[in-house]
């Protein structure tokens, strides 16, 4: 049974940092891209960042480019999202996901396993 467990969310003031983690179990994920999505209240879920199976080809939502960094540790079956200079508009529930493919896609139908989601709140 595939399971994704997210951690590291919480409340942070504007300009602060958080590091999200997503530990995967139940299969080998090293052959698949992984991604982070978020959903703010009243809005559709959106792609935030993705990383290829090899750890390259990072892709980011324009509004987080230069502030967020995605990385992975396949020895630990874990993907990370380092979030710096957080803004109130980053407030959302964040989800990690495992792609069906080796390269990341910004379309959520390209992912077949999802974490339960965790709240990130950036406040001024």
GROMACS .gro file of C-alpha atoms in nm:
model
  124
    1UNK     CA    1   0.000   0.000   0.000
    2UNK     CA    2   0.145   0.334  -0.108
    3UNK     CA    3   0.153   0.602   0.157
    4UNK     CA    4   0.279   0.962   0.152
    5UNK     CA    5   0.324   1.134   0.487
    6UNK     CA    6   0.384   1.508   0.490
    7UNK     CA    7   0.538   1.711   0.770
    8UNK     CA    8   0.681   2.054   0.837
    9UNK     CA    9   0.379   2.273   0.780
   10UNK     CA   10   0.263   2.542   1.017
   11UNK     CA   11   0.240   2.913   1.078
   12UNK     CA   12   0.513   3.155   0.980
   13UNK     CA   13   0.535   3.532   0.958
   14UNK     CA   14   0.590   3.708   0.628
   15UNK     CA   15   0.949   3.667   0.519
   16UNK     CA   16   1.000   3.353   0.721
   17UNK     CA   17   1.090   3.002   0.607
   18UNK     CA   18   0.950   2.652   0.630
   19UNK     CA   19   1.076   2.318   0.505
   20UNK     CA   20   0.814   2.068   0.402
   21UNK     CA   21   0.893   1.697   0.388
   22UNK     CA   22   0.706   1.409   0.230
   23UNK     CA   23   0.809   1.054   0.315
   24UNK     CA   24   0.688   0.787   0.075
   25UNK     CA   25   0.648   0.417   0.140
   26UNK     CA   26   0.500   0.115  -0.028
   27UNK     CA   27   0.699   0.120  -0.350
   28UNK     CA   28   1.021   0.245  -0.504
   29UNK     CA   29   0.983   0.605  -0.612
   30UNK     CA   30   1.326   0.667  -0.756
   31UNK     CA   31   1.197   0.610  -1.112
   32UNK     CA   32   0.925   0.874  -1.086
   33UNK     CA   33   0.905   1.250  -1.070
   34UNK     CA   34   0.756   1.402  -0.757
   35UNK     CA   35   0.573   1.723  -0.703
   36UNK     CA   36   0.414   1.967  -0.463
   37UNK     CA   37   0.072   2.125  -0.513
   38UNK     CA   38  -0.131   2.364  -0.302
   39UNK     CA   39  -0.491   2.467  -0.263
   40UNK     CA   40  -0.592   2.794  -0.106
   41UNK     CA   41  -0.939   2.843   0.035
   42UNK     CA   42  -1.189   2.902  -0.241
   43UNK     CA   43  -0.937   2.833  -0.518
   44UNK     CA   44  -0.843   2.539  -0.735
   45UNK     CA   45  -0.545   2.325  -0.657
   46UNK     CA   46  -0.231   2.449  -0.833
   47UNK     CA   47   0.110   2.309  -0.913
   48UNK     CA   48   0.391   2.454  -0.702
   49UNK     CA   49   0.705   2.257  -0.786
   50UNK     CA   50   0.819   1.934  -0.945
   51UNK     CA   51   1.140   1.737  -0.971
   52UNK     CA   52   1.242   1.458  -1.207
   53UNK     CA   53   1.331   1.102  -1.113
   54UNK     CA   54   1.702   1.191  -1.129
   55UNK     CA   55   1.663   1.501  -0.915
   56UNK     CA   56   1.699   1.738  -1.207
   57UNK     CA   57   1.462   1.941  -1.425
   58UNK     CA   58   1.304   2.133  -1.137
   59UNK     CA   59   0.995   2.322  -1.240
   60UNK     CA   60   0.822   2.594  -1.039
   61UNK     CA   61   0.510   2.804  -1.031
   62UNK     CA   62   0.615   3.152  -1.144
   63UNK     CA   63   0.515   3.317  -0.819
   64UNK     CA   64   0.743   3.091  -0.610
   65UNK     CA   65   1.042   3.087  -0.847
   66UNK     CA   66   1.350   3.202  -0.658
   67UNK     CA   67   1.185   3.156  -0.319
   68UNK     CA   68   1.103   2.783  -0.313
   69UNK     CA   69   1.339   2.491  -0.380
   70UNK     CA   70   1.235   2.132  -0.436
   71UNK     CA   71   1.475   1.845  -0.371
   72UNK     CA   72   1.463   1.471  -0.310
   73UNK     CA   73   1.653   1.204  -0.119
   74UNK     CA   74   1.584   0.867  -0.276
   75UNK     CA   75   1.773   0.681  -0.004
   76UNK     CA   76   1.501   0.805   0.230
   77UNK     CA   77   1.220   0.803  -0.029
   78UNK     CA   78   1.157   1.165   0.068
   79UNK     CA   79   1.090   1.485  -0.123
   80UNK     CA   80   1.139   1.830   0.029
   81UNK     CA   81   1.014   2.179  -0.039
   82UNK     CA   82   1.223   2.457   0.111
   83UNK     CA   83   1.010   2.770   0.125
   84UNK     CA   84   1.182   3.102   0.191
   85UNK     CA   85   1.052   3.457   0.206
   86UNK     CA   86   0.699   3.332   0.262
   87UNK     CA   87   0.412   3.564   0.180
   88UNK     CA   88   0.048   3.570   0.293
   89UNK     CA   89  -0.053   3.455  -0.056
   90UNK     CA   90   0.142   3.132   0.001
   91UNK     CA   91  -0.119   3.033   0.259
   92UNK     CA   92  -0.276   2.706   0.148
   93UNK     CA   93  -0.298   2.335   0.210
   94UNK     CA   94   0.011   2.179   0.054
   95UNK     CA   95   0.011   1.831  -0.099
   96UNK     CA   96   0.296   1.613  -0.219
   97UNK     CA   97   0.240   1.373  -0.505
   98UNK     CA   98   0.415   1.101  -0.701
   99UNK     CA   99   0.406   1.133  -1.077
  100UNK     CA  100   0.321   0.865  -1.331
  101UNK     CA  101   0.623   0.981  -1.531
  102UNK     CA  102   0.996   1.038  -1.495
  103UNK     CA  103   0.969   1.411  -1.568
  104UNK     CA  104   0.753   1.649  -1.368
  105UNK     CA  105   0.430   1.787  -1.505
  106UNK     CA  106   0.225   2.076  -1.374
  107UNK     CA  107  -0.102   1.890  -1.437
  108UNK     CA  108  -0.243   1.704  -1.140
  109UNK     CA  109  -0.377   1.423  -1.359
  110UNK     CA  110  -0.013   1.334  -1.415
  111UNK     CA  111   0.018   1.218  -1.054
  112UNK     CA  112  -0.130   0.901  -0.914
  113UNK     CA  113  -0.042   0.910  -0.544
  114UNK     CA  114  -0.115   1.198  -0.308
  115UNK     CA  115  -0.042   1.290   0.050
  116UNK     CA  116  -0.313   1.394   0.291
  117UNK     CA  117  -0.220   1.761   0.279
  118UNK     CA  118  -0.102   2.000   0.549
  119UNK     CA  119  -0.168   2.362   0.627
  120UNK     CA  120   0.087   2.634   0.564
  121UNK     CA  121  -0.008   2.979   0.684
  122UNK     CA  122   0.195   3.289   0.605
  123UNK     CA  123   0.083   3.590   0.800
  124UNK     CA  124   0.181   3.953   0.815
   0.00000   0.00000   0.00000
